[in-house]
């Protein structure tokens, strides 16, 4: 399901990160131009297609983002304000447990935002659903774009769980920067393709669990990285 927002509050913050780090003041959809200025090793870290969960955090741009989140509370304040305004109302009966820091994804031209997984098909990169990686079935997923998401810079997803739709026929997620996406990616399978759009895609993804459901399944979370205060916090 696609939801609309008035103004995307994350764009100026992410612009600030790359202006501070690289003096880059252009359109974020052309952020790949910064890659030319990086030392070869950092550039390769950014554009190589990683193995899911193993080395996908080595990307220098992802590190730049996390440094910014750690050093200032501006991002966290904006993130919480966004969730209170647009996501909390989608759960009217309950407070919500949210992913403490969202994942940031970069899909550069000729690369992809997520890594390889068990698939032989080069056109289908990182095919999975989140429960494959130990995510809890009570999670709901949200994707918030920072640049326009379209075609091969975006993802492809199964419109509903157990759809039996052939993988190459999955839906392409098209989002403007004044929209965000909600889906049950815990069970709806999804993947990336090689980005052939000439535009960088930057987006956030995060998970939300209604508080009562989290408490009902508390034992599943205890002793794992998904405990409150670690991966999740109460909004
Ligand atoms: Fe996923």
Tab-separated table of N, CA, C and O in Angstrom, residues 29-121:
chain	number	residue	atom	x	y	z
A	29	UNK	N	19.911	12.037	-6.631
A	29	UNK	CA	19.753	10.972	-7.646
A	29	UNK	C	20.983	10.854	-8.550
A	29	UNK	O	21.102	9.912	-9.327
A	30	UNK	N	21.893	11.836	-8.418
A	30	UNK	CA	23.165	11.757	-9.155
A	30	UNK	C	24.343	11.545	-8.209
A	30	UNK	O	25.490	11.821	-8.562
A	31	UNK	N	24.050	11.046	-7.017
A	31	UNK	CA	25.107	10.868	-6.005
A	31	UNK	C	26.244	9.959	-6.508
A	31	UNK	O	27.377	10.066	-6.043
A	32	UNK	N	25.948	9.111	-7.476
A	32	UNK	CA	26.993	8.242	-8.036
A	32	UNK	C	28.170	9.050	-8.576
A	32	UNK	O	29.267	8.524	-8.710
A	33	UNK	N	27.952	10.346	-8.868
A	33	UNK	CA	29.058	11.182	-9.362
A	33	UNK	C	30.152	11.322	-8.303
A	33	UNK	O	31.320	11.516	-8.641
A	34	UNK	N	29.758	11.218	-7.044
A	34	UNK	CA	30.742	11.289	-5.946
A	34	UNK	C	31.683	10.076	-5.993
A	34	UNK	O	32.845	10.170	-5.602
A	35	UNK	N	31.174	8.967	-6.496
A	35	UNK	CA	31.993	7.748	-6.538
A	35	UNK	C	33.286	7.971	-7.310
A	35	UNK	O	34.329	7.415	-6.971
A	36	UNK	N	33.211	8.808	-8.348
A	36	UNK	CA	34.401	9.069	-9.175
A	36	UNK	C	35.539	9.657	-8.338
A	36	UNK	O	36.704	9.447	-8.640
A	37	UNK	N	35.143	10.400	-7.288
A	37	UNK	CA	36.154	11.099	-6.484
A	37	UNK	C	36.737	10.221	-5.378
A	37	UNK	O	37.689	10.607	-4.723
A	38	UNK	N	36.126	9.067	-5.157
A	38	UNK	CA	36.585	8.227	-4.047
A	38	UNK	C	37.819	7.422	-4.440
A	38	UNK	O	38.013	7.120	-5.614
A	39	UNK	N	38.638	7.058	-3.455
A	39	UNK	CA	39.727	6.135	-3.757
A	39	UNK	C	39.151	4.825	-4.318
A	39	UNK	O	38.029	4.441	-3.938
A	40	UNK	N	39.888	4.178	-5.187
A	40	UNK	CA	39.373	2.984	-5.886
A	40	UNK	C	38.763	1.966	-4.939
A	40	UNK	O	37.696	1.420	-5.202
A	41	UNK	N	39.417	1.746	-3.806
A	41	UNK	CA	38.941	0.710	-2.887
A	41	UNK	C	37.542	1.047	-2.344
A	41	UNK	O	36.656	0.201	-2.331
A	42	UNK	N	37.342	2.324	-1.928
A	42	UNK	CA	36.031	2.734	-1.397
A	42	UNK	C	34.977	2.668	-2.482
A	42	UNK	O	33.832	2.293	-2.251
A	43	UNK	N	35.374	3.048	-3.691
A	43	UNK	CA	34.438	3.015	-4.817
A	43	UNK	C	33.968	1.579	-5.051
A	43	UNK	O	32.782	1.318	-5.209
A	44	UNK	N	34.927	0.671	-5.036
A	44	UNK	CA	34.567	-0.734	-5.272
A	44	UNK	C	33.655	-1.275	-4.177
A	44	UNK	O	32.735	-2.034	-4.450
A	45	UNK	N	33.906	-0.832	-2.928
A	45	UNK	CA	33.044	-1.258	-1.823
A	45	UNK	C	31.600	-0.800	-2.065
A	45	UNK	O	30.658	-1.461	-1.663
A	46	UNK	N	31.455	0.371	-2.692
A	46	UNK	CA	30.124	0.925	-2.916
A	46	UNK	C	29.393	0.246	-4.057
A	46	UNK	O	28.177	0.119	-4.011
A	47	UNK	N	30.104	-0.111	-5.091
A	47	UNK	CA	29.378	-0.592	-6.280
A	47	UNK	C	29.359	-2.100	-6.427
A	47	UNK	O	28.583	-2.619	-7.205
A	48	UNK	N	30.185	-2.790	-5.655
A	48	UNK	CA	30.119	-4.239	-5.828
A	48	UNK	C	28.825	-4.769	-5.211
A	48	UNK	O	28.264	-4.168	-4.299
A	49	UNK	N	28.346	-5.843	-5.718
A	49	UNK	CA	27.112	-6.417	-5.196
A	49	UNK	C	27.486	-7.350	-4.053
A	49	UNK	O	28.202	-8.319	-4.224
A	50	UNK	N	27.013	-6.971	-2.888
A	50	UNK	CA	27.447	-7.647	-1.672
A	50	UNK	C	26.684	-8.938	-1.424
A	50	UNK	O	25.637	-9.180	-2.013
A	51	UNK	N	27.205	-9.693	-0.493
A	51	UNK	CA	26.490	-10.877	-0.036
A	51	UNK	C	25.607	-10.448	1.131
A	51	UNK	O	26.093	-9.837	2.074
A	52	UNK	N	24.334	-10.735	1.037
A	52	UNK	CA	23.367	-10.282	2.052
A	52	UNK	C	23.846	-10.612	3.463
A	52	UNK	O	24.248	-11.732	3.735
A	53	UNK	N	23.764	-9.622	4.335
A	53	UNK	CA	24.021	-9.853	5.751
A	53	UNK	C	25.486	-10.018	6.106
A	53	UNK	O	25.854	-9.919	7.267
A	54	UNK	N	26.352	-10.252	5.121
A	54	UNK	CA	27.756	-10.508	5.453
A	54	UNK	C	28.576	-9.219	5.368
A	54	UNK	O	29.138	-8.780	6.342
A	55	UNK	N	28.605	-8.627	4.186
A	55	UNK	CA	29.481	-7.466	4.015
A	55	UNK	C	28.737	-6.239	3.501
A	55	UNK	O	29.331	-5.297	3.047
A	56	UNK	N	27.383	-6.259	3.630
A	56	UNK	CA	26.640	-5.143	3.043
A	56	UNK	C	26.690	-3.873	3.878
A	56	UNK	O	26.154	-2.853	3.490
A	57	UNK	N	27.337	-3.922	5.027
A	57	UNK	CA	27.484	-2.702	5.836
A	57	UNK	C	28.828	-2.010	5.605
A	57	UNK	O	29.133	-1.019	6.235
A	58	UNK	N	29.639	-2.550	4.709
A	58	UNK	CA	30.961	-1.971	4.510
A	58	UNK	C	30.935	-0.752	3.600
A	58	UNK	O	31.911	-0.009	3.528
A	59	UNK	N	29.832	-0.582	2.906
A	59	UNK	CA	29.651	0.551	2.005
A	59	UNK	C	29.933	1.866	2.744
A	59	UNK	O	29.343	2.159	3.773
A	60	UNK	N	30.848	2.659	2.192
A	60	UNK	CA	31.292	3.879	2.888
A	60	UNK	C	30.150	4.881	3.062
A	60	UNK	O	30.094	5.606	4.068
A	61	UNK	N	29.212	4.933	2.132
A	61	UNK	CA	28.086	5.866	2.252
A	61	UNK	C	27.164	5.459	3.412
A	61	UNK	O	26.593	6.310	4.084
A	62	UNK	N	27.021	4.169	3.613
A	62	UNK	CA	26.218	3.698	4.754
A	62	UNK	C	26.915	4.086	6.056
A	62	UNK	O	26.277	4.547	7.005
A	63	UNK	N	28.229	3.974	6.059
A	63	UNK	CA	28.994	4.392	7.257
A	63	UNK	C	28.853	5.892	7.489
A	63	UNK	O	28.715	6.340	8.626
A	64	UNK	N	28.898	6.682	6.419
A	64	UNK	CA	28.723	8.135	6.540
A	64	UNK	C	27.381	8.448	7.200
A	64	UNK	O	27.298	9.322	8.069
A	65	UNK	N	26.354	7.736	6.794
A	65	UNK	CA	25.018	7.954	7.365
A	65	UNK	C	24.997	7.610	8.851
A	65	UNK	O	24.512	8.387	9.675
A	66	UNK	N	25.549	6.452	9.208
A	66	UNK	CA	25.496	6.042	10.621
A	66	UNK	C	26.337	6.962	11.512
A	66	UNK	O	25.963	7.219	12.659
A	67	UNK	N	27.410	7.487	10.978
A	67	UNK	CA	28.214	8.447	11.743
A	67	UNK	C	27.369	9.695	12.042
A	67	UNK	O	27.342	10.184	13.177
A	68	UNK	N	26.664	10.154	11.032
A	68	UNK	CA	25.795	11.319	11.205
A	68	UNK	C	24.695	11.049	12.251
A	68	UNK	O	24.438	11.885	13.124
A	69	UNK	N	24.092	9.870	12.186
A	69	UNK	CA	23.040	9.519	13.158
A	69	UNK	C	23.615	9.504	14.575
A	69	UNK	O	22.989	9.983	15.522
A	70	UNK	N	24.822	8.973	14.716
A	70	UNK	CA	25.454	8.869	16.043
A	70	UNK	C	25.880	10.222	16.594
A	70	UNK	O	25.903	10.422	17.800
A	71	UNK	N	26.262	11.142	15.694
A	71	UNK	CA	26.855	12.395	16.165
A	71	UNK	C	25.846	13.495	16.443
A	71	UNK	O	26.165	14.479	17.103
A	72	UNK	N	24.642	13.356	15.882
A	72	UNK	CA	23.661	14.421	16.080
A	72	UNK	C	22.299	13.775	16.324
A	72	UNK	O	22.042	12.679	15.843
A	73	UNK	N	21.438	14.453	17.091
A	73	UNK	CA	20.120	13.843	17.291
A	73	UNK	C	19.103	14.359	16.284
A	73	UNK	O	17.926	14.029	16.347
A	74	UNK	N	19.590	15.136	15.313
A	74	UNK	CA	18.696	15.722	14.308
A	74	UNK	C	17.975	14.638	13.498
A	74	UNK	O	16.778	14.724	13.252
A	75	UNK	N	18.731	13.624	13.113
A	75	UNK	CA	18.099	12.568	12.320
A	75	UNK	C	17.031	11.853	13.139
A	75	UNK	O	15.901	11.675	12.691
A	76	UNK	N	17.385	11.446	14.352
A	76	UNK	CA	16.456	10.678	15.190
A	76	UNK	C	15.187	11.480	15.479
A	76	UNK	O	14.081	10.938	15.441
A	77	UNK	N	15.356	12.771	15.732
A	77	UNK	CA	14.171	13.615	15.975
A	77	UNK	C	13.253	13.656	14.766
A	77	UNK	O	12.034	13.529	14.880
A	78	UNK	N	13.850	13.806	13.589
A	78	UNK	CA	13.064	13.866	12.350
A	78	UNK	C	12.368	12.535	12.088
A	78	UNK	O	11.205	12.475	11.702
A	79	UNK	N	13.101	11.464	12.329
A	79	UNK	CA	12.582	10.104	12.140
A	79	UNK	C	11.370	9.856	13.050
A	79	UNK	O	10.323	9.389	12.615
A	80	UNK	N	11.509	10.230	14.302
A	80	UNK	CA	10.403	10.019	15.243
A	80	UNK	C	9.197	10.888	14.890
A	80	UNK	O	8.053	10.432	14.969
A	81	UNK	N	9.466	12.124	14.482
A	81	UNK	CA	8.378	13.029	14.100
A	81	UNK	C	7.618	12.448	12.889
A	81	UNK	O	6.398	12.447	12.842
A	82	UNK	N	8.383	11.943	11.932
A	82	UNK	CA	7.785	11.336	10.736
A	82	UNK	C	6.896	10.141	11.120
A	82	UNK	O	5.766	10.011	10.658
A	83	UNK	N	7.413	9.287	11.977
A	83	UNK	CA	6.659	8.083	12.357
A	83	UNK	C	5.399	8.447	13.141
A	83	UNK	O	4.351	7.833	12.963
A	84	UNK	N	5.507	9.450	14.021
A	84	UNK	CA	4.332	9.864	14.792
A	84	UNK	C	3.252	10.434	13.884
A	84	UNK	O	2.072	10.174	14.074
A	85	UNK	N	3.686	11.183	12.890
A	85	UNK	CA	2.716	11.847	12.013
A	85	UNK	C	2.098	10.872	11.006
A	85	UNK	O	0.897	10.941	10.735
A	86	UNK	N	2.901	10.001	10.421
A	86	UNK	CA	2.404	9.205	9.293
A	86	UNK	C	2.226	7.709	9.571
A	86	UNK	O	1.434	7.057	8.902
A	87	UNK	N	2.963	7.151	10.491
A	87	UNK	CA	2.906	5.694	10.679
A	87	UNK	C	2.068	5.312	11.903
A	87	UNK	O	1.237	4.411	11.824
A	88	UNK	N	2.257	6.025	12.996
A	88	UNK	CA	1.443	5.731	14.190
A	88	UNK	C	-0.064	5.716	13.873
A	88	UNK	O	-0.769	4.803	14.308
A	89	UNK	N	-0.584	6.675	13.057
A	89	UNK	CA	-2.028	6.650	12.759
A	89	UNK	C	-2.495	5.393	12.016
A	89	UNK	O	-3.688	5.101	11.997
A	90	UNK	N	-1.576	4.661	11.432
A	90	UNK	CA	-1.950	3.413	10.747
A	90	UNK	C	-2.209	2.285	11.752
A	90	UNK	O	-2.687	1.211	11.387
A	91	UNK	N	-1.858	2.529	13.008
A	91	UNK	CA	-2.083	1.559	14.089
A	91	UNK	C	-2.894	2.262	15.183
A	91	UNK	O	-2.375	2.541	16.267
A	92	UNK	N	-4.163	2.569	14.909
A	92	UNK	CA	-4.908	3.458	15.808
A	92	UNK	C	-5.173	2.889	17.201
A	92	UNK	O	-5.430	3.643	18.132
A	93	UNK	N	-5.101	1.563	17.340
A	93	UNK	CA	-5.485	0.968	18.626
A	93	UNK	C	-4.330	0.746	19.582
A	93	UNK	O	-4.527	0.216	20.668
A	94	UNK	N	-3.129	1.089	19.176
A	94	UNK	CA	-1.994	0.653	19.985
A	94	UNK	C	-0.797	1.573	19.765
A	94	UNK	O	-0.669	2.178	18.699
A	95	UNK	N	0.082	1.659	20.762
A	95	UNK	CA	1.351	2.310	20.478
A	95	UNK	C	2.213	1.340	19.662
A	95	UNK	O	1.861	0.156	19.523
A	96	UNK	N	3.300	1.851	19.113
A	96	UNK	CA	4.090	0.988	18.220
A	96	UNK	C	5.545	0.857	18.663
A	96	UNK	O	6.120	1.768	19.259
A	97	UNK	N	6.063	-0.314	18.337
A	97	UNK	CA	7.486	-0.606	18.514
A	97	UNK	C	8.119	-0.398	17.139
A	97	UNK	O	7.603	-0.909	16.139
A	98	UNK	N	9.190	0.387	17.088
A	98	UNK	CA	9.791	0.748	15.791
A	98	UNK	C	11.253	0.330	15.726
A	98	UNK	O	11.927	0.218	16.758
A	99	UNK	N	11.735	0.119	14.528
A	99	UNK	CA	13.166	-0.125	14.336
A	99	UNK	C	13.903	1.137	14.782
A	99	UNK	O	13.580	2.243	14.352
A	100	UNK	N	14.866	0.963	15.684
A	100	UNK	CA	15.519	2.107	16.322
A	100	UNK	C	16.194	3.020	15.287
A	100	UNK	O	16.009	4.234	15.317
A	101	UNK	N	16.946	2.448	14.392
A	101	UNK	CA	17.543	3.210	13.287
A	101	UNK	C	17.159	2.495	11.996
A	101	UNK	O	17.370	1.286	11.885
A	102	UNK	N	16.586	3.232	11.043
A	102	UNK	CA	16.202	2.536	9.810
A	102	UNK	C	17.434	2.112	9.020
A	102	UNK	O	18.529	2.655	9.220
A	103	UNK	N	17.273	1.153	8.130
A	103	UNK	CA	18.344	0.820	7.188
A	103	UNK	C	18.330	1.864	6.087
A	103	UNK	O	17.259	2.271	5.648
A	104	UNK	N	19.504	2.260	5.645
A	104	UNK	CA	19.566	3.128	4.462
A	104	UNK	C	20.096	2.283	3.313
A	104	UNK	O	20.997	1.457	3.514
A	105	UNK	N	19.502	2.449	2.147
A	105	UNK	CA	19.916	1.661	0.967
A	105	UNK	C	20.341	2.595	-0.151
A	105	UNK	O	19.698	3.630	-0.369
A	106	UNK	N	21.394	2.205	-0.814
A	106	UNK	CA	21.859	2.929	-1.997
A	106	UNK	C	21.874	1.949	-3.156
A	106	UNK	O	22.508	0.896	-3.061
A	107	UNK	N	21.183	2.288	-4.220
A	107	UNK	CA	21.317	1.493	-5.441
A	107	UNK	C	21.932	2.415	-6.486
A	107	UNK	O	21.304	3.372	-6.938
A	108	UNK	N	23.199	2.143	-6.825
A	108	UNK	CA	23.899	2.970	-7.810
A	108	UNK	C	23.731	2.376	-9.205
A	108	UNK	O	23.586	1.156	-9.338
A	109	UNK	N	23.793	3.228	-10.229
A	109	UNK	CA	23.763	2.689	-11.592
A	109	UNK	C	24.797	1.575	-11.768
A	109	UNK	O	25.913	1.678	-11.224
A	110	UNK	N	24.416	0.541	-12.440
A	110	UNK	CA	25.258	-0.635	-12.716
A	110	UNK	C	25.532	-1.461	-11.456
A	110	UNK	O	26.396	-2.320	-11.443
A	111	UNK	N	24.797	-1.162	-10.364
A	111	UNK	CA	24.957	-1.934	-9.141
A	111	UNK	C	23.556	-2.282	-8.620
A	111	UNK	O	22.590	-2.219	-9.347
A	112	UNK	N	23.451	-2.635	-7.331
A	112	UNK	CA	22.150	-2.971	-6.748
A	112	UNK	C	22.200	-2.689	-5.258
A	112	UNK	O	23.277	-2.635	-4.665
A	113	UNK	N	21.018	-2.498	-4.651
A	113	UNK	CA	20.989	-2.065	-3.251
A	113	UNK	C	21.135	-3.206	-2.261
A	113	UNK	O	21.510	-2.997	-1.115
A	114	UNK	N	20.795	-4.392	-2.662
A	114	UNK	CA	20.961	-5.511	-1.734
A	114	UNK	C	21.784	-6.593	-2.387
A	114	UNK	O	22.003	-6.588	-3.590
A	115	UNK	N	22.206	-7.495	-1.550
A	115	UNK	CA	23.211	-8.435	-2.012
A	115	UNK	C	22.693	-9.669	-2.711
A	115	UNK	O	21.505	-9.843	-2.922
A	116	UNK	N	23.660	-10.475	-3.045
A	116	UNK	CA	23.371	-11.751	-3.691
A	116	UNK	C	22.787	-12.722	-2.683
A	116	UNK	O	23.057	-12.657	-1.503
A	117	UNK	N	22.022	-13.640	-3.147
A	117	UNK	CA	21.508	-14.705	-2.290
A	117	UNK	C	21.372	-15.924	-3.172
A	117	UNK	O	21.838	-15.940	-4.305
A	118	UNK	N	20.726	-16.926	-2.646
A	118	UNK	CA	20.652	-18.166	-3.403
A	118	UNK	C	19.785	-18.017	-4.651
A	118	UNK	O	18.587	-18.253	-4.620
A	119	UNK	N	20.347	-17.527	-5.687
A	119	UNK	CA	19.632	-17.489	-6.966
A	119	UNK	C	20.660	-17.514	-8.081
A	119	UNK	O	21.733	-16.960	-7.965
A	120	UNK	N	20.317	-18.158	-9.154
A	120	UNK	CA	21.251	-18.296	-10.273
A	120	UNK	C	21.046	-17.180	-11.287
A	120	UNK	O	21.897	-16.910	-12.096
A	121	UNK	N	19.876	-16.518	-11.190
A	121	UNK	CA	19.477	-15.570	-12.219
A	121	UNK	C	20.091	-14.189	-11.949
A	121	UNK	O	19.799	-13.571	-10.938
